[in-house]
CSV table of C-alpha atoms in Angstrom, one decimal:
chain,number,residue,atom,x,y,z
A,1,MET,CA,-35.9,-89.8,-106.2
A,2,SER,CA,-36.3,-93.2,-107.9
A,3,ASP,CA,-40.0,-92.5,-108.9
A,4,PRO,CA,-40.7,-88.9,-109.9
A,5,VAL,CA,-44.4,-89.5,-109.7
A,6,GLN,CA,-44.1,-89.6,-106.0
A,7,LEU,CA,-43.2,-85.9,-106.1
A,8,LEU,CA,-46.9,-85.2,-106.7
A,9,PRO,CA,-49.0,-84.5,-103.6
A,10,HIS,CA,-51.9,-86.3,-105.5
A,11,ARG,CA,-52.8,-89.8,-104.7
A,12,PRO,CA,-55.3,-92.2,-106.3
A,13,PRO,CA,-58.1,-91.9,-107.2
A,14,PHE,CA,-57.1,-88.3,-108.2
A,15,ARG,CA,-53.6,-89.0,-109.7
A,16,PHE,CA,-53.5,-89.1,-113.5
A,17,VAL,CA,-49.8,-89.8,-114.1
A,18,ASP,CA,-48.7,-93.5,-114.0
A,19,ALA,CA,-45.1,-93.2,-115.2
A,20,VAL,CA,-42.5,-90.7,-116.3
A,21,ASP,CA,-40.5,-91.4,-119.4
A,22,GLU,CA,-38.4,-88.3,-119.6
A,23,LEU,CA,-37.8,-85.6,-117.0
A,24,MET,CA,-35.8,-82.4,-117.3
A,25,PRO,CA,-36.3,-80.6,-113.9
A,26,GLY,CA,-37.6,-77.1,-114.5
A,27,VAL,CA,-37.7,-77.7,-118.3
A,28,GLY,CA,-40.2,-80.4,-119.3
A,29,ILE,CA,-41.5,-83.9,-119.0
A,30,THR,CA,-43.0,-86.7,-120.9
A,31,ALA,CA,-45.3,-89.0,-118.9
A,32,ARG,CA,-48.1,-91.5,-119.3
A,33,TYR,CA,-51.5,-92.3,-117.9
A,34,ARG,CA,-53.5,-95.4,-119.0
A,35,VAL,CA,-57.3,-95.0,-118.9
A,36,THR,CA,-58.4,-98.2,-117.3
A,37,GLY,CA,-62.2,-97.8,-117.5
A,38,ASP,CA,-62.4,-98.4,-113.7
A,39,GLU,CA,-62.3,-94.6,-113.0
A,40,ALA,CA,-65.5,-94.0,-111.1
A,41,PHE,CA,-66.5,-90.9,-113.0
A,42,LEU,CA,-66.7,-92.8,-116.3
A,43,ALA,CA,-69.8,-94.6,-115.1
A,44,GLY,CA,-71.7,-91.4,-115.6
A,45,HIS,CA,-69.7,-89.9,-118.5
A,46,PHE,CA,-71.4,-91.4,-120.4
A,47,PRO,CA,-73.4,-94.6,-119.4
A,48,GLY,CA,-72.7,-97.3,-122.0
A,49,ASN,CA,-70.2,-95.0,-123.9
A,50,PRO,CA,-67.4,-94.0,-121.5
A,51,VAL,CA,-65.5,-90.9,-122.6
A,52,PHE,CA,-62.5,-89.7,-120.5
A,53,PRO,CA,-63.4,-86.0,-119.7
A,54,GLY,CA,-61.4,-83.2,-121.4
A,55,VAL,CA,-61.1,-81.4,-118.0
A,56,ILE,CA,-59.4,-84.5,-116.6
A,57,GLN,CA,-57.0,-84.5,-119.5
A,58,LEU,CA,-56.1,-81.0,-118.6
A,59,GLU,CA,-55.6,-82.1,-115.0
A,60,ALA,CA,-53.3,-84.9,-116.2
A,61,LEU,CA,-51.2,-82.4,-118.1
A,62,ALA,CA,-51.1,-80.1,-115.1
A,63,GLN,CA,-50.0,-83.0,-112.8
A,64,ALA,CA,-47.3,-84.0,-115.3
A,65,GLY,CA,-46.1,-80.4,-115.4
A,66,GLY,CA,-46.2,-80.3,-111.6
A,67,ILE,CA,-43.7,-83.1,-111.5
A,68,ALA,CA,-41.3,-81.1,-113.8
A,69,VAL,CA,-41.7,-78.1,-111.5
A,70,LEU,CA,-41.2,-80.0,-108.2
A,71,ALA,CA,-38.2,-81.8,-109.6
A,72,ASP,CA,-36.4,-78.5,-109.9
A,73,GLU,CA,-34.6,-77.8,-106.6
A,74,ARG,CA,-35.7,-74.1,-106.8
A,75,TYR,CA,-39.3,-75.3,-106.2
A,76,ALA,CA,-38.8,-78.2,-103.9
A,77,GLY,CA,-41.3,-78.2,-101.1
A,78,LYS,CA,-43.7,-75.9,-102.9
A,79,LEU,CA,-47.3,-76.8,-103.8
A,80,PRO,CA,-47.9,-76.2,-107.5
A,81,LEU,CA,-51.6,-75.3,-108.0
A,82,PHE,CA,-53.5,-75.2,-111.3
A,83,GLY,CA,-53.8,-71.4,-111.7
A,84,GLY,CA,-55.3,-71.1,-115.2
A,85,VAL,CA,-55.4,-72.4,-118.7
A,86,GLU,CA,-55.4,-70.7,-122.1
A,87,ASP,CA,-55.8,-71.8,-125.7
A,88,VAL,CA,-57.4,-75.1,-124.9
A,89,ARG,CA,-58.3,-77.5,-127.7
A,90,PHE,CA,-59.8,-81.0,-127.5
A,91,ARG,CA,-59.1,-82.9,-130.7
A,92,ARG,CA,-59.9,-86.6,-130.1
A,93,ILE,CA,-62.1,-88.7,-127.8
A,94,VAL,CA,-60.2,-90.7,-125.2
A,95,LYS,CA,-61.7,-94.0,-124.2
A,96,PRO,CA,-60.9,-96.8,-121.7
A,97,GLY,CA,-57.8,-98.7,-122.8
A,98,ASP,CA,-56.2,-95.6,-124.3
A,99,GLU,CA,-52.8,-94.5,-123.0
A,100,LEU,CA,-52.4,-90.8,-122.8
A,101,ARG,CA,-48.9,-89.5,-123.5
A,102,LEU,CA,-48.5,-86.3,-121.6
A,103,GLU,CA,-45.9,-83.7,-122.8
A,104,VAL,CA,-45.3,-80.5,-120.9
A,105,THR,CA,-42.6,-77.9,-121.6
A,106,LEU,CA,-42.2,-75.2,-119.0
A,107,GLU,CA,-42.0,-71.8,-120.6
A,108,LYS,CA,-41.3,-69.2,-118.0
A,109,MET,CA,-41.2,-69.8,-114.2
A,110,SER,CA,-40.7,-67.3,-111.4
A,111,ALA,CA,-40.6,-67.8,-107.7
A,112,ARG,CA,-44.4,-67.5,-107.6
A,113,ALA,CA,-45.8,-68.8,-110.9
A,114,GLY,CA,-45.1,-70.0,-114.4
A,115,TRP,CA,-46.5,-71.1,-117.7
A,116,GLY,CA,-46.2,-74.4,-119.5
A,117,ALA,CA,-47.3,-75.7,-122.9
A,118,GLY,CA,-49.0,-79.1,-122.7
A,119,LYS,CA,-50.0,-81.7,-125.2
A,120,ALA,CA,-51.8,-85.0,-124.7
A,121,THR,CA,-51.7,-87.7,-127.4
A,122,VAL,CA,-53.0,-91.2,-127.9
A,123,ASP,CA,-51.1,-93.3,-130.5
A,124,GLY,CA,-49.6,-90.1,-131.9
A,125,ASP,CA,-53.0,-88.3,-132.3
A,126,VAL,CA,-53.4,-85.1,-130.3
A,127,THR,CA,-56.3,-85.4,-127.9
A,128,CYS,CA,-55.8,-82.1,-125.9
A,129,GLN,CA,-53.4,-79.2,-126.0
A,130,ALA,CA,-53.3,-76.0,-123.8
A,131,ARG,CA,-51.1,-73.5,-122.0
A,132,LEU,CA,-51.1,-74.1,-118.3
A,133,LEU,CA,-50.5,-71.7,-115.4
A,134,PHE,CA,-48.8,-73.1,-112.4
A,135,VAL,CA,-49.1,-71.1,-109.2
A,136,LEU,CA,-46.6,-72.0,-106.5
A,137,ALA,CA,-48.0,-72.0,-103.0
A,138,PRO,CA,-46.3,-72.9,-99.7
A,139,ALA,CA,-46.7,-76.6,-99.0
A,140,PRO,CA,-48.6,-77.3,-95.8
């Protein structure tokens, strides 16, 4: 596939991966998402001082990891769902104009689920890190 982002079932406005820089199917990924400031939810989070929500940073990491899962032929045609999260830390505010670098390393995958370690950064500063659980469901 020429554009691995298209492996995701997500579409705008709920896709938080713009580009993939490195992809090792079933192993890991480095991807990017630029916060434009046009995201509708930023109007209310917070008026006059938009902050990109930490939960959306987690979603961006999960989507990036989902690409690494779906690129592995063992999981082609599956629907990777966000099944859980552990050890979450938010370390830096993300604002419009920032570009999130999303790094996810898949730790252990089975036919039904697996874990990954994710880290989001802006200009080298960690904004969010967590362990992510991917649950593999049949695609509709």
